[in-house]
């Protein structure tokens, strides 16, 4: 198993991973365009040449970043892969000087186990909502905001 930054060759695997979950309503869908534009955000787990998990660290504002588009293939969940990916994203965030990490998620148990706490969405700065206008759920967002101070 290796954990590494994503490259162009990984785009199709990331697209399938995220959108298979999106089809089940567990994540927001992501276009190839969005994946290309944020490819430098992404850390992934690879096992025997297969991408088995991925997640992104997206910079939002001064000392503020988001963990987004995190997914592990269904038959490899609960094996520590998601936690390890978030751990790597947190290391990268610390190196960049990020002080506050947040996520919008349905997986509160997973993020709580990594030290995130639930907060009212209104506590997040307005800049966070810039991309929501493009979301199919806008304006009825049912994701839960969680925050971790680094
Ligand atoms: C959420 C997800 C990325 C977690 O990845 P994972 O590799 O299964 O997570 P880990 O094995 O690293 O879990 C670490 C810890 O988080 C907690 N945890 C993980 N999944 C959990 C769940 N569904 N409910 C409650 N706690 C959970 C547990 O404490 C777990 O440790 P344990 O297995 O020793 O008890 C994965 O389940 C997934 O891809 N889900 C579908 C897509 C999705 O919902 N993504 C989140 C979008 S923000």
XYZ file of C-alpha atoms and ligand atoms in Angstrom:
198
model
C 0.000 0.000 0.000
C 1.346 3.436 -0.842
C 0.008 6.898 -0.042
C 0.934 9.621 -2.523
C -0.149 12.789 -4.271
C -2.481 12.337 -7.250
C -1.358 12.822 -10.863
C -3.225 13.135 -14.175
C -3.209 9.342 -14.521
C -5.458 9.065 -11.449
C -8.300 11.272 -12.678
C -10.521 8.470 -14.012
C -10.108 6.388 -10.846
C -10.942 9.385 -8.622
C -13.932 10.243 -10.815
C -15.312 6.697 -10.509
C -14.642 6.435 -6.763
C -16.416 9.702 -5.927
C -19.293 9.387 -8.374
C -20.133 5.770 -7.461
C -20.771 7.069 -3.921
C -22.552 10.158 -5.288
C -24.954 7.891 -7.213
C -25.940 6.402 -3.839
C -26.448 9.871 -2.313
C -23.465 9.488 0.036
C -21.294 12.212 -1.497
C -21.667 15.162 -3.819
C -20.944 14.363 -7.483
C -17.760 15.782 -9.006
C -17.099 16.530 -12.665
C -13.844 15.682 -14.437
C -13.338 19.422 -14.796
C -13.541 19.920 -11.025
C -11.168 16.996 -10.460
C -8.578 18.366 -12.911
C -8.766 21.840 -11.396
C -8.223 20.572 -7.854
C -5.925 17.618 -8.626
C -3.090 19.174 -6.609
C -5.347 18.984 -3.534
C -5.581 15.205 -3.643
C -3.782 12.498 -1.679
C -4.608 8.888 -2.509
C -4.016 5.341 -1.366
C -2.860 2.813 -3.956
C -2.680 -0.946 -3.528
C -1.190 -3.103 -6.269
C -1.705 -0.387 -8.848
C -5.349 0.253 -7.854
C -6.571 3.496 -6.314
C -8.472 2.400 -3.212
C -9.021 5.760 -1.545
C -8.645 9.492 -2.090
C -9.285 12.816 -0.387
C -8.498 16.480 -0.909
C -7.216 19.447 1.091
C -8.644 22.622 -0.408
C -7.403 26.048 0.690
C -10.259 28.472 1.311
C -8.941 31.579 3.062
C -6.253 32.745 5.462
C -5.254 29.767 7.639
C -8.505 28.006 6.669
C -8.834 24.815 4.609
C -11.395 22.128 3.827
C -11.134 18.341 3.715
C -13.311 17.319 0.778
C -14.152 14.506 -1.629
C -12.891 11.825 0.753
C -13.727 8.245 -0.209
C -12.433 4.698 0.227
C -13.633 1.871 -2.050
C -16.475 -0.031 -0.327
C -14.615 -3.321 0.177
C -11.656 -1.553 1.852
C -13.457 0.639 4.401
C -12.823 0.306 8.158
C -9.215 -0.661 7.482
C -7.651 2.666 8.464
C -7.235 3.967 4.902
C -9.552 6.992 5.282
C -7.928 7.946 8.588
C -4.469 7.710 7.065
C -5.455 9.899 4.093
C -6.892 12.552 6.423
C -3.724 12.289 8.550
C -1.604 13.073 5.498
C -3.870 15.970 4.540
C -3.573 17.313 8.108
C 0.245 17.108 7.912
C 0.167 19.047 4.655
C -2.215 21.591 6.188
C 0.082 22.130 9.171
C 3.074 22.662 6.857
C 1.094 25.325 4.990
C 0.176 27.112 8.228
C -3.502 26.150 8.253
C -5.002 26.766 11.700
C -8.595 25.657 11.081
C -9.680 22.626 9.099
C -13.321 21.991 8.351
C -15.414 19.505 6.443
C -19.038 19.201 5.314
C -20.017 15.593 5.724
C -22.540 12.886 6.590
C -19.754 10.804 8.233
C -19.735 12.444 11.647
C -18.511 9.295 13.466
C -15.468 9.020 11.247
C -14.478 12.687 11.560
C -15.210 12.740 15.316
C -12.739 9.865 15.702
C -10.127 12.172 14.127
C -10.806 15.054 16.531
C -13.328 17.080 14.503
C -16.324 18.606 16.348
C -19.717 19.543 14.974
C -20.428 23.273 14.593
C -23.450 25.213 13.276
C -22.892 25.891 9.565
C -23.375 29.616 10.235
C -20.080 29.615 12.151
C -18.118 28.995 8.956
C -16.970 32.119 7.059
C -19.054 33.195 4.040
C -16.204 32.382 1.657
C -16.844 28.697 2.361
C -20.182 28.868 0.518
C -18.788 30.242 -2.760
C -19.004 26.884 -4.538
C -22.345 25.834 -3.056
C -24.241 27.705 -5.750
C -23.144 24.954 -8.177
C -24.305 22.121 -5.920
C -27.423 20.141 -6.830
C -28.594 20.444 -3.201
C -28.331 24.239 -3.016
C -29.919 25.889 -1.017
C -31.082 22.853 1.012
C -27.730 21.604 2.279
C -28.115 18.675 4.681
C -24.407 18.060 5.275
C -23.000 18.595 8.762
C -20.207 21.096 9.372
C -17.280 19.823 11.452
C -14.148 21.680 12.495
C -10.719 20.821 13.873
C -8.164 23.348 15.092
C -4.610 22.385 14.167
C -15.884 7.891 5.425
C -14.787 6.981 4.883
C -13.882 7.804 3.975
C -13.975 6.461 6.071
O -12.857 5.753 5.580
P -12.370 4.381 6.282
O -11.125 3.956 5.604
O -13.518 3.444 6.325
O -12.090 4.903 7.759
P -11.056 4.305 8.830
O -10.993 2.825 8.689
O -9.784 5.066 8.711
O -11.811 4.705 10.160
C -11.150 5.313 11.231
C -12.099 5.378 12.390
O -13.192 6.232 12.071
C -14.382 5.720 12.706
N -15.344 5.371 11.665
C -15.103 5.041 10.373
N -16.250 4.851 9.692
C -17.237 5.076 10.585
C -18.644 5.043 10.498
N -19.290 4.752 9.350
N -19.357 5.322 11.605
C -18.738 5.598 12.765
N -17.384 5.646 12.912
C -16.661 5.403 11.832
C -13.975 4.507 13.519
O -13.632 4.947 14.808
C -12.753 4.053 12.771
O -11.878 3.317 13.563
P -12.207 1.740 13.818
O -12.539 1.117 12.475
O -10.914 1.251 14.403
O -13.359 1.706 14.753
C -15.375 5.772 4.110
O -16.268 5.070 4.953
C -16.114 6.143 2.832
O -15.492 6.248 1.770
N -17.443 6.354 2.928
C -18.276 6.664 1.769
C -17.966 8.011 1.205
C -18.148 9.124 2.215
O -19.141 9.174 2.918
N -17.164 10.027 2.298
C -17.159 11.152 3.205
C -17.456 12.383 2.446
S -17.011 13.807 3.417
